[in-house]
Coordinates of C-alpha atoms in Angstrom, one line a residue:
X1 CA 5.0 16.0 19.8
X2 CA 6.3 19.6 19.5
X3 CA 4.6 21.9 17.9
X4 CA 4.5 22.3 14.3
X5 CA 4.5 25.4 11.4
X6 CA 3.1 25.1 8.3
X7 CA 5.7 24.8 5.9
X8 CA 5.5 26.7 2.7
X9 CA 6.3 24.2 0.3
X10 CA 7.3 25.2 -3.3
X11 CA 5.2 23.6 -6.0
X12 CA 3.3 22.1 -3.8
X13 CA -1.1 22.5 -4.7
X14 CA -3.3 24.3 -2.3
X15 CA -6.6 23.3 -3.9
X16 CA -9.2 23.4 -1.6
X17 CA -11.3 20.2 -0.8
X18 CA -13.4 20.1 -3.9
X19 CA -14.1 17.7 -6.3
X20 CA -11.2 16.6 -8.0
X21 CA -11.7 16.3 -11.6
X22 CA -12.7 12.9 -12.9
X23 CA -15.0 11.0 -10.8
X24 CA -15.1 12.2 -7.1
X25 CA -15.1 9.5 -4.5
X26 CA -19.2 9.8 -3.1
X27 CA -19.3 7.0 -0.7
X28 CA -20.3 4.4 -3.8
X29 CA -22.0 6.5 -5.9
X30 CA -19.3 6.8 -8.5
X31 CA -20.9 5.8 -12.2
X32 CA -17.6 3.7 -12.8
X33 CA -16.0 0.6 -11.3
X34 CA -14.0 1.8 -8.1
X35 CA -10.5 2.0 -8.9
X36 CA -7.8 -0.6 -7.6
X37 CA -5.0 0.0 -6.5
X38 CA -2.2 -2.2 -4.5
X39 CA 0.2 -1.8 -2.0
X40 CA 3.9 -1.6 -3.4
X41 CA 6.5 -1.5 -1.2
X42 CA 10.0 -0.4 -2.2
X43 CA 12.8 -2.5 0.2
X44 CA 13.7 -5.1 -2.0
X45 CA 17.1 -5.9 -3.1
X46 CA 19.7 -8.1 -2.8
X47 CA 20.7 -7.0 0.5
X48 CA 17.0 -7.3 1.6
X49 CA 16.7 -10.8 0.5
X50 CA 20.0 -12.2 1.9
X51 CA 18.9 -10.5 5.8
X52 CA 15.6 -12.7 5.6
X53 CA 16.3 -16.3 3.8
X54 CA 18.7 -17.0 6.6
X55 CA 22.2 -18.6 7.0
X56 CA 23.1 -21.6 4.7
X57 CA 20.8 -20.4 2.0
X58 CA 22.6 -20.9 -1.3
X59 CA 22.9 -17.7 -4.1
X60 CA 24.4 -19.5 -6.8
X61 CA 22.8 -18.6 -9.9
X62 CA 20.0 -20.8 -11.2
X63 CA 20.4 -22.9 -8.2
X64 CA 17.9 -21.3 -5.5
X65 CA 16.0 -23.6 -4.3
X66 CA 12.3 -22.6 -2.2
X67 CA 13.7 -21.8 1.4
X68 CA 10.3 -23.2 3.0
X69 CA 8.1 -26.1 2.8
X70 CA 4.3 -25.2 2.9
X71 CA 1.3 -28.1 2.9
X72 CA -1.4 -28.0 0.0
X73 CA -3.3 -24.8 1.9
X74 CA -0.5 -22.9 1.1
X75 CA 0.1 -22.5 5.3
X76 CA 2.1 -24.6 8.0
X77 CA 5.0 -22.9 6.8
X78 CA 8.5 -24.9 7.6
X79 CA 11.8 -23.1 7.1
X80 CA 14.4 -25.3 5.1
X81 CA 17.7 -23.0 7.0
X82 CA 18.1 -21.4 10.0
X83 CA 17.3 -17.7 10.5
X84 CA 14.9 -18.0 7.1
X85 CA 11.5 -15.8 7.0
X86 CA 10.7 -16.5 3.7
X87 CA 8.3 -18.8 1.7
X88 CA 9.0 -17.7 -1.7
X89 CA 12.3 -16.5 -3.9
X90 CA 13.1 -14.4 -6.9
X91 CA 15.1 -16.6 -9.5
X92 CA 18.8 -15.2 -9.1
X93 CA 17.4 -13.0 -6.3
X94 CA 16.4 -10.6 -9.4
X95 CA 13.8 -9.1 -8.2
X96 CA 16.2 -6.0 -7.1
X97 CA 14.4 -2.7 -6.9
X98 CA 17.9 -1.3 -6.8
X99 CA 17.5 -1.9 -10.5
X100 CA 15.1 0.6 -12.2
X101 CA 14.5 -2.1 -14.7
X102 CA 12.7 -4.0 -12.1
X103 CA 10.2 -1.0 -11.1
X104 CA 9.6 -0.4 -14.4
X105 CA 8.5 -3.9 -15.1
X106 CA 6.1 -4.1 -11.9
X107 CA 4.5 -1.0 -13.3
X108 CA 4.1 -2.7 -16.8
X109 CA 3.0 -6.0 -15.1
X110 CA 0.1 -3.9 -13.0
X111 CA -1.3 -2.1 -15.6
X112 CA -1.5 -4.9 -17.9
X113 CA -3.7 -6.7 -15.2
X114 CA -5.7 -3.5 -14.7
X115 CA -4.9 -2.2 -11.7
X116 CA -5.3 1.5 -11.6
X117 CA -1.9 2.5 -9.8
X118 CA 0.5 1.6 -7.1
X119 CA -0.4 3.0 -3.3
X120 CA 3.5 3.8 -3.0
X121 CA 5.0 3.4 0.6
X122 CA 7.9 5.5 0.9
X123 CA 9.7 7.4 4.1
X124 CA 12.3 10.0 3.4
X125 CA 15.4 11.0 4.8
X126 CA 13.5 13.3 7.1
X127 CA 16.2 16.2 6.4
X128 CA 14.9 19.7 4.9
X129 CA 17.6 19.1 2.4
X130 CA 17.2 15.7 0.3
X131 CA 16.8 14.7 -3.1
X132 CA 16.6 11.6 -5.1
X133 CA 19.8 10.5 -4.2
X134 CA 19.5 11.0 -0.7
X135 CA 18.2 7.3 0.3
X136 CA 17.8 4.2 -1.6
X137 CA 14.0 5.0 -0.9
X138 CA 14.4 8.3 -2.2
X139 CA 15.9 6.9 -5.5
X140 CA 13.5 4.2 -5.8
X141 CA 10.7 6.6 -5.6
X142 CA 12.0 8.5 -8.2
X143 CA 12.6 5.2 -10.3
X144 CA 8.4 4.5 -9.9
X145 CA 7.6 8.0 -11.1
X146 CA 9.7 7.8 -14.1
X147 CA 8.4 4.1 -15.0
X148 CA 4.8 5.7 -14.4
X149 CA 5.1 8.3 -16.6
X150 CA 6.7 5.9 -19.7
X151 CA 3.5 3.6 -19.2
X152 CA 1.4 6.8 -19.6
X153 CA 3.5 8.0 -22.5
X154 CA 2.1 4.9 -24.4
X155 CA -1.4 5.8 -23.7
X156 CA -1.5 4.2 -20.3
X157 CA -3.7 5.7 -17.3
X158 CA -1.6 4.6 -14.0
X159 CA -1.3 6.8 -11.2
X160 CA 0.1 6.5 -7.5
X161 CA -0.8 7.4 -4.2
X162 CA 1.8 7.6 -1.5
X163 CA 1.3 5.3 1.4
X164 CA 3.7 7.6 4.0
X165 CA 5.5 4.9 6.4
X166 CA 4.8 6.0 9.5
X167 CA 3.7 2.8 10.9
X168 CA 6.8 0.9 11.6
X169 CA 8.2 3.1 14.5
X170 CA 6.5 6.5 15.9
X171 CA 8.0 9.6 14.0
X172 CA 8.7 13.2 15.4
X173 CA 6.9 16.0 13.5
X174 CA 10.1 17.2 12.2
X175 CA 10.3 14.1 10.1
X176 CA 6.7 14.8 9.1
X177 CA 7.3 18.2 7.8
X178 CA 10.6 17.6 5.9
X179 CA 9.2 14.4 4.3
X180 CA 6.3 16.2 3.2
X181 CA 7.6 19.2 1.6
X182 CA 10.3 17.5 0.2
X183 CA 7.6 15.3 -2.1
X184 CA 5.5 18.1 -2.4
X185 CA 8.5 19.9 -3.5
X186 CA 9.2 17.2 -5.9
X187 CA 5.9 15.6 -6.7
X188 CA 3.3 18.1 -6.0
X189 CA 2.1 18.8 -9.6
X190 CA 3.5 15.6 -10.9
X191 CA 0.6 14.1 -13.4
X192 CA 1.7 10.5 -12.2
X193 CA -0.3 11.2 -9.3
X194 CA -3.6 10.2 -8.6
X195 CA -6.3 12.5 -8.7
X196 CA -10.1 10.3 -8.3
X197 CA -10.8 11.7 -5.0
X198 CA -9.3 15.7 -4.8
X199 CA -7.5 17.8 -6.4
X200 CA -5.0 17.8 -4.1
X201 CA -2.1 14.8 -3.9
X202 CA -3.6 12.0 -1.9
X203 CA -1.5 10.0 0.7
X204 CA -2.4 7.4 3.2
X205 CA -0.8 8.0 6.4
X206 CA 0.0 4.5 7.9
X207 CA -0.2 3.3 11.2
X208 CA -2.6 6.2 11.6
X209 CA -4.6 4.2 14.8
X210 CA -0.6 4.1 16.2
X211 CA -0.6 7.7 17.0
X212 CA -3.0 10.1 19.7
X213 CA -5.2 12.2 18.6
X214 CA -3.2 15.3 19.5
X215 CA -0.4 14.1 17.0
X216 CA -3.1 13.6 14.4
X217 CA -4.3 17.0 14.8
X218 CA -1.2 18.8 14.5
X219 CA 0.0 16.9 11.4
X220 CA -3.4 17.2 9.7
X221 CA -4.2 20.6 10.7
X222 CA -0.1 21.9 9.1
X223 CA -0.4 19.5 5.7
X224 CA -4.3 18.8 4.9
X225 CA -4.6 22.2 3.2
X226 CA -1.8 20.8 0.8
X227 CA -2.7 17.0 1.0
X228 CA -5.6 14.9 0.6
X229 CA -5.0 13.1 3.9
X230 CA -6.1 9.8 4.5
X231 CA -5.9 7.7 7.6
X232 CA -5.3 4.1 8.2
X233 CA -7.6 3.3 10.9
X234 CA -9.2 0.6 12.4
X235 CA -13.1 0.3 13.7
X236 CA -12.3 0.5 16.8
X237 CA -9.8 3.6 16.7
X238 CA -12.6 5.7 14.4
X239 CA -14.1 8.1 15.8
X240 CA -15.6 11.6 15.2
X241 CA -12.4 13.3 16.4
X242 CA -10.4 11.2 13.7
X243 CA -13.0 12.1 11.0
X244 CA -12.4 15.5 11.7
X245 CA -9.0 15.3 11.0
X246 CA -8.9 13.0 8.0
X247 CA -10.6 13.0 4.6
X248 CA -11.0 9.5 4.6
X249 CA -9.5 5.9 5.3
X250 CA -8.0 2.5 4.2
X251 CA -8.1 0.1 6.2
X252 CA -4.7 -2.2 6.5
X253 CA -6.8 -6.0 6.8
X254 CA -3.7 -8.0 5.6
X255 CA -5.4 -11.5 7.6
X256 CA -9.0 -11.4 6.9
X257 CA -10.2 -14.8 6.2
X258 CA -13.6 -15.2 4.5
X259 CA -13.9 -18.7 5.6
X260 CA -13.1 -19.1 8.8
X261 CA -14.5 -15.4 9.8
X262 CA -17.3 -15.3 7.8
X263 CA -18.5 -11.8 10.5
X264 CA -15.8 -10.3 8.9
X265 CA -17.5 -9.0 6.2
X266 CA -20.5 -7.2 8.3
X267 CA -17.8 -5.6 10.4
X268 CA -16.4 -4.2 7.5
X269 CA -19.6 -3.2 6.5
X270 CA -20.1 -1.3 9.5
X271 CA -16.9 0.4 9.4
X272 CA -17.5 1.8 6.1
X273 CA -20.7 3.1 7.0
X274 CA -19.2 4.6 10.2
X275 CA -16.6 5.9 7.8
X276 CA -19.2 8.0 5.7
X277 CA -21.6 9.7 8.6
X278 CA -18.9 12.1 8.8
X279 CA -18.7 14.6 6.0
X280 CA -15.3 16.2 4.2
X281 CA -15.3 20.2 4.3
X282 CA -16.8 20.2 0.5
X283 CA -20.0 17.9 1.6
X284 CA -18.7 14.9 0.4
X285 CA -18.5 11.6 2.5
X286 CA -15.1 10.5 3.3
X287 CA -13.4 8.0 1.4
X288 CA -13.4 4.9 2.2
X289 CA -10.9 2.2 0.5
X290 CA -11.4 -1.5 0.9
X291 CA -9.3 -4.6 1.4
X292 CA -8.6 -7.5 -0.3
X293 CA -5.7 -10.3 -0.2
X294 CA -4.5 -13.2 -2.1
X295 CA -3.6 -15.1 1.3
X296 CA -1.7 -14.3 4.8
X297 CA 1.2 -16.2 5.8
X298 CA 3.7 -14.7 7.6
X299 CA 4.4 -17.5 10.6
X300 CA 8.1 -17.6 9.9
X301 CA 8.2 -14.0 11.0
X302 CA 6.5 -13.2 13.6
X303 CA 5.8 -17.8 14.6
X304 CA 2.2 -17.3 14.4
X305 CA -0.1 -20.1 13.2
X306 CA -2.4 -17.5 11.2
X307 CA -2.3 -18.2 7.9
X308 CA -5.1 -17.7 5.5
X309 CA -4.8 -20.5 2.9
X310 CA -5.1 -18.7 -1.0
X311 CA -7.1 -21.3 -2.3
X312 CA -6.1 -20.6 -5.7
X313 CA -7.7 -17.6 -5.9
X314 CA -10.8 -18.1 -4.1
X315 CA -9.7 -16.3 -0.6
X316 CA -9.4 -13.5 -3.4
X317 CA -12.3 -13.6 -5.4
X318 CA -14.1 -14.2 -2.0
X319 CA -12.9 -11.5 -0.4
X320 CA -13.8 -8.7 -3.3
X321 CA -17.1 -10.0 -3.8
X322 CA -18.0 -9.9 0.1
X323 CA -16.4 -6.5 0.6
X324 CA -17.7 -5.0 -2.4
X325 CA -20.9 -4.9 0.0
X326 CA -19.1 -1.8 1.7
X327 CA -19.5 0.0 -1.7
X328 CA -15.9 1.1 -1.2
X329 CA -14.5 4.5 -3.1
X330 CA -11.5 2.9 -3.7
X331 CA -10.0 -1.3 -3.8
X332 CA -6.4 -1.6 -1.8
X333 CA -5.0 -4.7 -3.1
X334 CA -2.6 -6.2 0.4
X335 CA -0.6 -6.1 -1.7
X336 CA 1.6 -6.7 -4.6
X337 CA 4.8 -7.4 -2.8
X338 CA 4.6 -8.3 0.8
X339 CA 6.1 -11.0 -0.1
X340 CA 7.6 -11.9 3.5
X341 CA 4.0 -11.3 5.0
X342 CA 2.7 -14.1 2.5
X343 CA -0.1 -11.5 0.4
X344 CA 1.9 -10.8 -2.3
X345 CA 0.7 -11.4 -6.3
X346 CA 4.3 -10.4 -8.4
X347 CA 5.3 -13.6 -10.2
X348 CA 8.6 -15.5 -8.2
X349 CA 9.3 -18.6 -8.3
X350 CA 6.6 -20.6 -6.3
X351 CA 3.3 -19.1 -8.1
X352 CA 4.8 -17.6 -10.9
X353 CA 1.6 -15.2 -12.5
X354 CA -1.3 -17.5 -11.5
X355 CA -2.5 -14.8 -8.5
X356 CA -2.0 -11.8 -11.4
X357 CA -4.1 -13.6 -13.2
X358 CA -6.7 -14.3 -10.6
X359 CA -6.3 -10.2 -9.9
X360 CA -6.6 -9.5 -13.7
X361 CA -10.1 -11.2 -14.1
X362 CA -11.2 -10.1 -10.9
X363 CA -10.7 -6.7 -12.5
X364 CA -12.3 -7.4 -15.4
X365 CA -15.2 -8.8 -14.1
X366 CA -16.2 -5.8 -12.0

């Protein structure tokens, strides 16, 4: 990577690393429930849908049928048309994110079932001149803040972390740095933003385990004083040069399976406790943000046979309750809407709201 400047980004917050205010993240010592939050991702439209159900698939109105067979488990995923990736399907392919109207009603949907925000993934156009326009992401970003701040309006307390995509394809520090100052341009102050664990906006960089340690360093050492920068690692890319570089971590488990892994839950144990020997620059241990899922089945993308069966909400309730045991800052729901990776809750046609509902007592039962 070439070398990077710090950017002086207008609006942006140069809080130090102290204690945001509310409750802190203190490696489980918060007083209240850790807050959840789940992964929302922000490609899907009409377009999107029609690239992954494959040729033959019909669009008539009212008449889409489920493009894939699955068994009782919910896994063994058959495709009913060529070229399909898809298990589930959005009535009239409605669920359009193209449409503000259909932001605003995952926002609604969330915070009725208690989550406590949407981790946001979102890459920009990587130019030092963009705006909401600039991209469909862009626009759609723009689209979640505004929905945010009407649910808040109303007496609502949702917030969002970005979830930076830099885990699908290895990006140059010049995208980095106009990405960054462009939200913190935008967003910086915004009070949509979540604030449980600094002062400062918090994003999870993803695909952090993806890049060396010399990239890390010179994106964390140009943006940490403006961002609360967490990683996405995995136990066995965490180490004490990552923890030097990073205020904390998720970690991206979309496949763990509580049955048939039951060790899965002592190495996550470990990882969190890894997580915390290091300390942030205020004294605090890092963050540390747990996994959960509904289910895994994404074998019609990438013909795999893992698939982790939801069990009508066991695998979820399952998975909470074991990894609670890490005494996690912070929950990361995998997710709301990977739906073509199989973990998604938002009602469509095959499940309609029963995994919401699963999420919403989980959340109530904390």
């Amino acid at each position: 990577m070439t070398a990077l400047l710090v950017a002086s980004c207008t609006g942006s917050t140069t809080a130090s690393s102290s204690s945001p205010t509310g409750s802190p993240g203190t490696g489980g010592q918060q007083a209240d429930p850790p807050p959840v939050f789940a992964m929302y991702y922000l490609w899907w439209d009409r377009g999107h849908w029609l690239s992954h159900l494959g040729r033959g698939y019909p669009t008539q109105r009212g008449a889409e049928p489920l493009p894939a067979h699955l068994d009782a488990s919910g896994c063994n995923a058959v495709t009913r048309y060529p070229g399909n990736v898809e298990t589930d399907i959005s009535p009239g392919l409605q669920y359009d994110q193209a449409n503000p109207a259909t932001i605003a009603r995952d926002v609604k949907l969330a915070a009725a079932a208690g989550l406590t925000g949407f981790v946001v993934n979102w890459i920009g156009a990587g130019t030092p001149a963009q705006d909401p326009s600039s991209t469909a992401l862009n626009q759609r970003l723009q689209y979640t803040f505004n929905a945010v701040h009407r649910i808040n309006a109303r007496g609502g307390h949702f917030s969002i972390i970005l979830n930076y995509q830099s885990s699908a394809r290895h990006l140059t520090t010049t995208q980095f740095r106009n990405d960054f100052k462009y939200f913190l341009s935008r967003y910086g102050r915004d009070s949509a933003l979540n604030h449980r664990f600094s002062r400062r906006p918090e994003v999870v960089m993803a695909g952090t385990w993806k890049y060396s340690d010399h990239d890390l360093a010179v994106i964390s050492h140009t943006f940490r004083s403006r961002f609360y920068l967490m990683g996405d690692e995995k136990p066995a890319s965490w180490d004490n040069r990552r923890a030097a570089l990073l205020d904390g971590t998720s970690y991206y488990w979309s496949s763990q399976n509580p049955i048939k892994n039951r060790s899965s839950f002592a190495t996550l144990h470990r990882f969190a406790a890894t997580v915390r020997k290091a300390k942030n620059p205020d004294g605090r241990p890092k963050t540390w943000l747990a996994p959960f899922i509904p289910g895994y089945n994404a074998s019609l993308l990438y013909h795999t046979s893992t698939c982790v069966p939801r069990d009508n909400g066991q695998t979820m309730r399952s998975l909470f309750a074991g990894n609670s045991a890490s005494h996690p800052d912070g929950w990361t729901l995998i997710s709301w809407n990977e739906i073509t990776e199989g973990t998604y809750v938002v009602p469509l046609l095959r499940y309609g709201k029963t995994y919401l509902n699963v999420l919403k007592s989980i959340i109530v039962r904390r």
